Short mmCIF file of C-alpha atoms in Angstrom, two decimals:
data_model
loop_
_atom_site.label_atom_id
_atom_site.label_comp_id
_atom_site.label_asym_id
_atom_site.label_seq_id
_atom_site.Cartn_x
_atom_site.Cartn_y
_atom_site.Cartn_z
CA UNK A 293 49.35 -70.39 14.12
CA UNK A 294 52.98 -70.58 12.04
CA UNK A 295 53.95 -73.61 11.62
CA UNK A 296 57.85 -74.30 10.87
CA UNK A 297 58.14 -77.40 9.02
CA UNK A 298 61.10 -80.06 9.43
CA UNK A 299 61.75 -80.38 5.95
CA UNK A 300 60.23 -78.75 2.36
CA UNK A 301 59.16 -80.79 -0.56
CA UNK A 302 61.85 -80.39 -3.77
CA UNK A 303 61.46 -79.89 -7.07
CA UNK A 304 63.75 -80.87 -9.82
CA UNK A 305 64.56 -77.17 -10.05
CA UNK A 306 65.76 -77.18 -6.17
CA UNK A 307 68.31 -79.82 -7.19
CA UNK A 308 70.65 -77.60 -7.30
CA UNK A 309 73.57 -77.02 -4.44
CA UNK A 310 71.67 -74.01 -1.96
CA UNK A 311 74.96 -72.25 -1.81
CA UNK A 312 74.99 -71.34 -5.73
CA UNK A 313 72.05 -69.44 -5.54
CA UNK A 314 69.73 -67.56 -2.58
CA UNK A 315 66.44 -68.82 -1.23
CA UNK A 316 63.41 -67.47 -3.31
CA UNK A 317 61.11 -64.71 -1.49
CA UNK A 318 57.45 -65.73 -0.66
CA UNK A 319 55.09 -64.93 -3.19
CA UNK A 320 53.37 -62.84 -0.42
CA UNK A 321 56.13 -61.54 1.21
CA UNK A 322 59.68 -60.97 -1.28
CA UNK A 323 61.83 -60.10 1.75
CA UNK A 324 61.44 -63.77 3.53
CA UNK A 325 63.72 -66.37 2.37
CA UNK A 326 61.73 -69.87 1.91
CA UNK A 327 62.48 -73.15 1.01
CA UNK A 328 59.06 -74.02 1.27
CA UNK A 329 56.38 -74.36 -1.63
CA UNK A 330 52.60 -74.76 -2.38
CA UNK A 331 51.82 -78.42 -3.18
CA UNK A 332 49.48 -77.07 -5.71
CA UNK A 333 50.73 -74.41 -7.24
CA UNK A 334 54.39 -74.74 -6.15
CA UNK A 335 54.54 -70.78 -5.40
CA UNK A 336 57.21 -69.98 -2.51
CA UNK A 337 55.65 -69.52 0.71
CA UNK A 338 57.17 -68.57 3.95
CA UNK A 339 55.95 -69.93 7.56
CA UNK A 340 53.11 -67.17 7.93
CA UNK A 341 51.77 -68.46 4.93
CA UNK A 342 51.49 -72.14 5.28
CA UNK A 343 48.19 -73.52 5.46
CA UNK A 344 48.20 -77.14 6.21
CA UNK A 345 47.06 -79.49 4.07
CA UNK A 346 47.01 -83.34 3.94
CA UNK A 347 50.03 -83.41 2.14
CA UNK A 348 52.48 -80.69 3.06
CA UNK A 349 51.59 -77.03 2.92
CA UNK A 350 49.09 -74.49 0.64
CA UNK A 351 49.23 -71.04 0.02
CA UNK A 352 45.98 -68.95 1.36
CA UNK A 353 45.20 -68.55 -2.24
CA UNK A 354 44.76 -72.17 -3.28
CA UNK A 355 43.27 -72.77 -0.08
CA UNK A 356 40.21 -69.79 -0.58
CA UNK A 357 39.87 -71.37 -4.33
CA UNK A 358 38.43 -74.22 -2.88
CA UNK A 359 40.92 -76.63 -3.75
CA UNK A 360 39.54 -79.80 -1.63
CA UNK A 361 42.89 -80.57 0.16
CA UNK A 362 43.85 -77.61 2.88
CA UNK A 363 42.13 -76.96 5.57
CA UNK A 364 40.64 -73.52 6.35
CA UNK A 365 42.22 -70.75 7.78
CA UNK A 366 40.08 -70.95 10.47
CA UNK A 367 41.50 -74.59 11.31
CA UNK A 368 44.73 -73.89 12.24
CA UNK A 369 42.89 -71.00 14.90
CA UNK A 370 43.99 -72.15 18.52
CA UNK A 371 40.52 -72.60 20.38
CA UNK A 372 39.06 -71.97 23.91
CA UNK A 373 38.36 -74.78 25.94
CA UNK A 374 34.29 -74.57 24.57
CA UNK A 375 35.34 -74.00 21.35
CA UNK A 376 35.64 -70.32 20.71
CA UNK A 377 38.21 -68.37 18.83
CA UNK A 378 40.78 -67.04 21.08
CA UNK A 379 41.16 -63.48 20.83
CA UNK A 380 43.65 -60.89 21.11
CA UNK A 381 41.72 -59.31 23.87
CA UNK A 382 40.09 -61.89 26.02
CA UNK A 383 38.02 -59.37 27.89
CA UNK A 384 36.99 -56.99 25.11
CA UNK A 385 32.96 -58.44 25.80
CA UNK A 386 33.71 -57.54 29.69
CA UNK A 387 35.06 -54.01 28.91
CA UNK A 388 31.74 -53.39 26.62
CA UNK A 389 29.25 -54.56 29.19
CA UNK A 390 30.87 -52.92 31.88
CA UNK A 391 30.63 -49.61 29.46
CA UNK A 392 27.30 -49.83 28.87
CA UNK A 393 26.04 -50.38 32.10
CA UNK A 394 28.22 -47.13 33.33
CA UNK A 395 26.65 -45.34 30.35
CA UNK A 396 23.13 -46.10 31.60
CA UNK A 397 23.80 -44.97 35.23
CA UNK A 398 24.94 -42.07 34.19
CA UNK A 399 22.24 -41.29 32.11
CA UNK A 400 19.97 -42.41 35.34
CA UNK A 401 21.54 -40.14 36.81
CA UNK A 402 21.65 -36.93 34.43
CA UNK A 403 17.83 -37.21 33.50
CA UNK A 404 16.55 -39.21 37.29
CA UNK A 405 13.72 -41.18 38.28
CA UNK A 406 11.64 -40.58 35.03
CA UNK A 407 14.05 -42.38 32.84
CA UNK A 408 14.52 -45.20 35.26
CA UNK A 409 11.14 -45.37 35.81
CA UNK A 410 10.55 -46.00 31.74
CA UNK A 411 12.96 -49.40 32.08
CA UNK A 412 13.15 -50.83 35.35
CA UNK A 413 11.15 -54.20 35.84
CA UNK A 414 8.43 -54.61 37.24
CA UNK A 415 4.96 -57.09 36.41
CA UNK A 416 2.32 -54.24 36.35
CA UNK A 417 1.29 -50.92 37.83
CA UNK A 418 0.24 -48.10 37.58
CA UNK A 419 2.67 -45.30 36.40
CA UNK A 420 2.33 -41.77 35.67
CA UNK A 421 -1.64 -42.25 35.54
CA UNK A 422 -2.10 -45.29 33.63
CA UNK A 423 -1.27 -49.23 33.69
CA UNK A 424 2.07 -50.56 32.48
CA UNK A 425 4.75 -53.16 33.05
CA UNK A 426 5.54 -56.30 31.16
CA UNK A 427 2.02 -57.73 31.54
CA UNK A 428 1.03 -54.48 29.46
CA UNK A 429 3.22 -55.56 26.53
CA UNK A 430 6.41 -53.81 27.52
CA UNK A 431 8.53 -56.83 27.63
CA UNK A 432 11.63 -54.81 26.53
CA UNK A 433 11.69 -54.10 30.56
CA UNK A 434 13.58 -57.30 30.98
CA UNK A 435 16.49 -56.24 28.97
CA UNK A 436 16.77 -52.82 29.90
CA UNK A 437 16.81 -53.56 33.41
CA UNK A 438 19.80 -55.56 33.51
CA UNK A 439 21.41 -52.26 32.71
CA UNK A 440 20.04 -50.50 35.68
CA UNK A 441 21.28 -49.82 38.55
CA UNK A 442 20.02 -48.38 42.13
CA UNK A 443 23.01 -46.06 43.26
CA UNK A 444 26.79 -45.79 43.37
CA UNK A 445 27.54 -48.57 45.61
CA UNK A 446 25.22 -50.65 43.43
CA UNK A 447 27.01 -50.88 40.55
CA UNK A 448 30.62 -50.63 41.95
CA UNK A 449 29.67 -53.71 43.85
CA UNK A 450 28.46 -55.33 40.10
CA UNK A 451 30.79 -53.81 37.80
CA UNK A 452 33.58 -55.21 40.25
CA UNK A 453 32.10 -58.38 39.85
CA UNK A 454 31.92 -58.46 36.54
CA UNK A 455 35.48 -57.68 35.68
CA UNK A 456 36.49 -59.98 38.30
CA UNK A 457 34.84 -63.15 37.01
CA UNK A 458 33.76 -61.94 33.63
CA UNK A 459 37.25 -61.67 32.39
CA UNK A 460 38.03 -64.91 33.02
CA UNK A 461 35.64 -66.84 31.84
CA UNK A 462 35.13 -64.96 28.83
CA UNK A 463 38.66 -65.83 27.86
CA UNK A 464 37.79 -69.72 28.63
CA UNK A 465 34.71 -69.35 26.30
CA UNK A 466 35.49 -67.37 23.84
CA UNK A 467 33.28 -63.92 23.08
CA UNK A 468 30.07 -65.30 21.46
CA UNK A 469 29.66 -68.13 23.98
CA UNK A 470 30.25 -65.94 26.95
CA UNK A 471 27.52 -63.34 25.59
CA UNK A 472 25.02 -65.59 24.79
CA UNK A 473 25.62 -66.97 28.49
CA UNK A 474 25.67 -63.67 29.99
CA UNK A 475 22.09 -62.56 28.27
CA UNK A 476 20.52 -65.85 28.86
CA UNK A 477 21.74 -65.51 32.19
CA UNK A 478 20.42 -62.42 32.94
CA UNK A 479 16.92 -62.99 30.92
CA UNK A 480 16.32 -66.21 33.25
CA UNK A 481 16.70 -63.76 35.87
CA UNK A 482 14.29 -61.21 34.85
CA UNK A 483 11.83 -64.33 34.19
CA UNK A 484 12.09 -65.78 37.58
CA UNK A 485 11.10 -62.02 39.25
CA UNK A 486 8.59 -61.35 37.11
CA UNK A 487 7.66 -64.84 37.88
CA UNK A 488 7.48 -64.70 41.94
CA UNK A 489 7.89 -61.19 42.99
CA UNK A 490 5.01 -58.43 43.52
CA UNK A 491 3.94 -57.43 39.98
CA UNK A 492 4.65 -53.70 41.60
CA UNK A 493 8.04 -54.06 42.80
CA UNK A 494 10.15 -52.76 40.29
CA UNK A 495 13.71 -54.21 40.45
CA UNK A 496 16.72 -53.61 38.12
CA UNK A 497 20.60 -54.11 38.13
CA UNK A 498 23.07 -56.72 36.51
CA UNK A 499 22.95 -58.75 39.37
CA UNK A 500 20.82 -61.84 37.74
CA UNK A 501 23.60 -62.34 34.65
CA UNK A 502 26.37 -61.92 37.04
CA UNK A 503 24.91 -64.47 39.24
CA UNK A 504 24.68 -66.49 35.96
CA UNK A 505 28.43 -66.02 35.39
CA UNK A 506 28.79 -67.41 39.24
CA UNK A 507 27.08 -70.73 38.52
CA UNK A 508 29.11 -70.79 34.65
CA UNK A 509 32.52 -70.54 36.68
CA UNK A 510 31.48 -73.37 39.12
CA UNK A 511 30.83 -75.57 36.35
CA UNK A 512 33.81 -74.26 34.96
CA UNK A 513 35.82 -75.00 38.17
CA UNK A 514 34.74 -78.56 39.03
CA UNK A 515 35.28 -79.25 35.18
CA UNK A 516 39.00 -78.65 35.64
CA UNK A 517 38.72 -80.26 39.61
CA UNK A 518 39.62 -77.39 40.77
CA UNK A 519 39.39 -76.54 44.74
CA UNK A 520 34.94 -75.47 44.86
CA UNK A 521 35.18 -74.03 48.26
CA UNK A 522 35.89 -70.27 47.19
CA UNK A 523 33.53 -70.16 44.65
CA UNK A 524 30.61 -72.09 46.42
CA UNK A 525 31.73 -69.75 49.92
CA UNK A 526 31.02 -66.64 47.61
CA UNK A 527 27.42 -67.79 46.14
CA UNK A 528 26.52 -68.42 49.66
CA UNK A 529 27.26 -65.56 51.29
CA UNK A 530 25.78 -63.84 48.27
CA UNK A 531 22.85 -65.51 48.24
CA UNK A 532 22.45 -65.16 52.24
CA UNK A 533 22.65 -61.32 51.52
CA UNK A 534 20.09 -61.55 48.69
CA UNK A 535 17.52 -63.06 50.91
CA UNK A 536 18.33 -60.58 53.98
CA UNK A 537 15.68 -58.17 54.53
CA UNK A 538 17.43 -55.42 55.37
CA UNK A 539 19.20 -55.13 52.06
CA UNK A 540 16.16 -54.53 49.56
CA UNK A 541 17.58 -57.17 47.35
CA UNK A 542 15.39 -59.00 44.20
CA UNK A 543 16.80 -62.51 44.97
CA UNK A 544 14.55 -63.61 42.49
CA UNK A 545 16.54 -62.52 39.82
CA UNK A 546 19.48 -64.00 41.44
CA UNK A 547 18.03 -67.49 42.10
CA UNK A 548 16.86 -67.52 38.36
CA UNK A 549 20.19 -65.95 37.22
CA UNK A 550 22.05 -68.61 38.91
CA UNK A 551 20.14 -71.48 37.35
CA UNK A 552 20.26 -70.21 34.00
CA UNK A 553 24.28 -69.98 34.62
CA UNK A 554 24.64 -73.71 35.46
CA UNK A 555 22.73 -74.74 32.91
CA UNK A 556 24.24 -72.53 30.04
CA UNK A 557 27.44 -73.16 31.37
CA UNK A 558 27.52 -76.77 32.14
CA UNK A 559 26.22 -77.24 28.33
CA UNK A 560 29.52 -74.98 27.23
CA UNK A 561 32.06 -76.81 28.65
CA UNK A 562 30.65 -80.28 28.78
CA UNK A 563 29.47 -80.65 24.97
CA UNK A 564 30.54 -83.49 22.92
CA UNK A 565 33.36 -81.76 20.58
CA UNK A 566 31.70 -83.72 17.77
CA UNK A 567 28.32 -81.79 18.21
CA UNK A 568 29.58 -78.66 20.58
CA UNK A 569 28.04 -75.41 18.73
CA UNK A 570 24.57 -77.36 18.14
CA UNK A 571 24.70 -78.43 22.13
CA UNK A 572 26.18 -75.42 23.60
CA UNK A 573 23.51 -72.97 21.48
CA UNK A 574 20.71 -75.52 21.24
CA UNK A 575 20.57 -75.67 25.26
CA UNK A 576 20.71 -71.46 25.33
CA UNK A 577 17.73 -71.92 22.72
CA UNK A 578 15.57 -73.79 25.29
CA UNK A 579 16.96 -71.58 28.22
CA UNK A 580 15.26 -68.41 26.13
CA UNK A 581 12.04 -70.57 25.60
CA UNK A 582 11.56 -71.68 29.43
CA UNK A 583 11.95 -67.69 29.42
CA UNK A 584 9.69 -67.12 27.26
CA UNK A 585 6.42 -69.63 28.30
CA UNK A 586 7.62 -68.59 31.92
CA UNK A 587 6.77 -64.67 30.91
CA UNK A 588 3.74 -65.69 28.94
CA UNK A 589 2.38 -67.47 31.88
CA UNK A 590 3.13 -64.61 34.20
CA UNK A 591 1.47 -62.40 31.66
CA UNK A 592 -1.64 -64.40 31.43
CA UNK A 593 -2.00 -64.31 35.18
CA UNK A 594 -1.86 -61.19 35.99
CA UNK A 595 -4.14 -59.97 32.68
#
């Protein structure tokens, strides 16, 4: 962020009345006028160029050599409310998920059931004349089916979702935090059906992270007091769909989306600022090992 000082620190050889000579350029940029130097190496440096340090302002160079009194670039970065780097596109993680997910279904859809077959998720069965499914050792099913998707209304209903409240709270976490809750999200989710539902039934969609992102902007919301009835009206009419009959509807990976979500998220925007990247990723951590002893248990059952 540019920072215009009140004042600039002088030199005997700024003494001088300013009207009997010009402003020198910055060192980095000639064209700007600055009254303005580095209090290490006394270079001219204009307002883009100020890096704060405790006493006045550094040029990037003196800063990068390591010289013990500016801060780092990075310091002077506005952040998100967890912490994260505020981009110039808030919803650039959004737009890629959203792509890949409309890459797979059309790929579903160019090649068919064979393909979708090969990544859905399911515990085991048999499959083109012999035994497979996570219990066989094909645990890359629970990452490839959160890329899946059943049919057209399907994934317009997710992707809608997803740019809906994926924007959002991307921008409020910041790129790396919102990834890491959107996988963990959706990994709890392929857990908890693999966990509960028939080791047959295959099941597949984006539904379990996006459920995760529900619970995240709940947190998120009563963090800031904000009014909870819209958000908890939408998980419960979501969730009273997910357990309808009628629907064909895994609410297993929902349920287990939606708990990974609150606790991910609650750890993102509650953490101590003192200790937030070793909460907010140490709490993911154990989210991916409860994911892990929960498939490892499954597995051992059904083997």
């Amino acid at each position: 962020m540019d920072q215009q000082p009140p004042g600039s620190p002088q030199g005997p050889r700024d003494q001088e009345p300013q009207d009997a000579r010009s402003l020198p350029g910055c060192y980095r940029h000639p064209d700007r006028e600055t009254g303005v130097r580095c209090t290490r190496c006394e270079r001219p440096i204009c307002p883009e160029c100020m890096v704060s340090a405790s006493v006045g302002f550094q040029c990037p160079d003196c800063v990068r050599g390591g010289s013990g009194t500016g801060h780092a670039r990075t310091a002077n970065q506005p952040r998100t409310l967890a912490g994260g780097t505020v981009a110039s596109d808030p919803r650039l993680v959004t737009k890629v998920l959203i792509g890949l997910n409309l890459a797979f279904y059309l790929v579903q859809v160019a090649v068919g059931g064979s393909f979708t077959d090969s990544f859905d998720l399911f515990g085991r069965a048999l499959l083109s004349g012999e035994v497979q499914g996570v219990a066989e050792g094909q645990w890359y099913r629970m990452v490839t089916s959160m890329f899946l998707h059943g049919g057209v209304m399907h994934i317009l209903f997710n992707m809608v979702s997803l740019w809906w409240i994926g924007g959002p709270l991307e921008a409020v976490l910041g790129r790396f935090r919102f990834i890491t809750l959107y996988f963990v999200s959706g990994l709890a989710g392929s857990a908890f059906s693999y966990l509960l539902a028939d080791p047959a039934q295959p099941s597949l969609g984006a539904s379990g992270a996006i459920f995760g992102l529900f619970g995240a902007t709940a947190v998120l919301m009563r963090r800031r007091n904000y009014d909870m009835r819209p958000i908890i009206g939408l998980l419960v009419v979501n969730l009273i769909i997910s357990f309808s009959p009628g629907f064909n509807i895994a609410w297993q990976a929902h349920v287990g989306g939606l708990i990974g979500g609150v606790v991910v998220g609650y750890a993102m925007v509650h953490a101590p600022r003192e200790r937030r990247s070793l909460v907010q990723y140490g709490v993911a951590a154990l989210m991916l090992a409860a994911v892990v002893v929960t498939t490892l248990v499954r597995t051992a059952q059904l083997t």
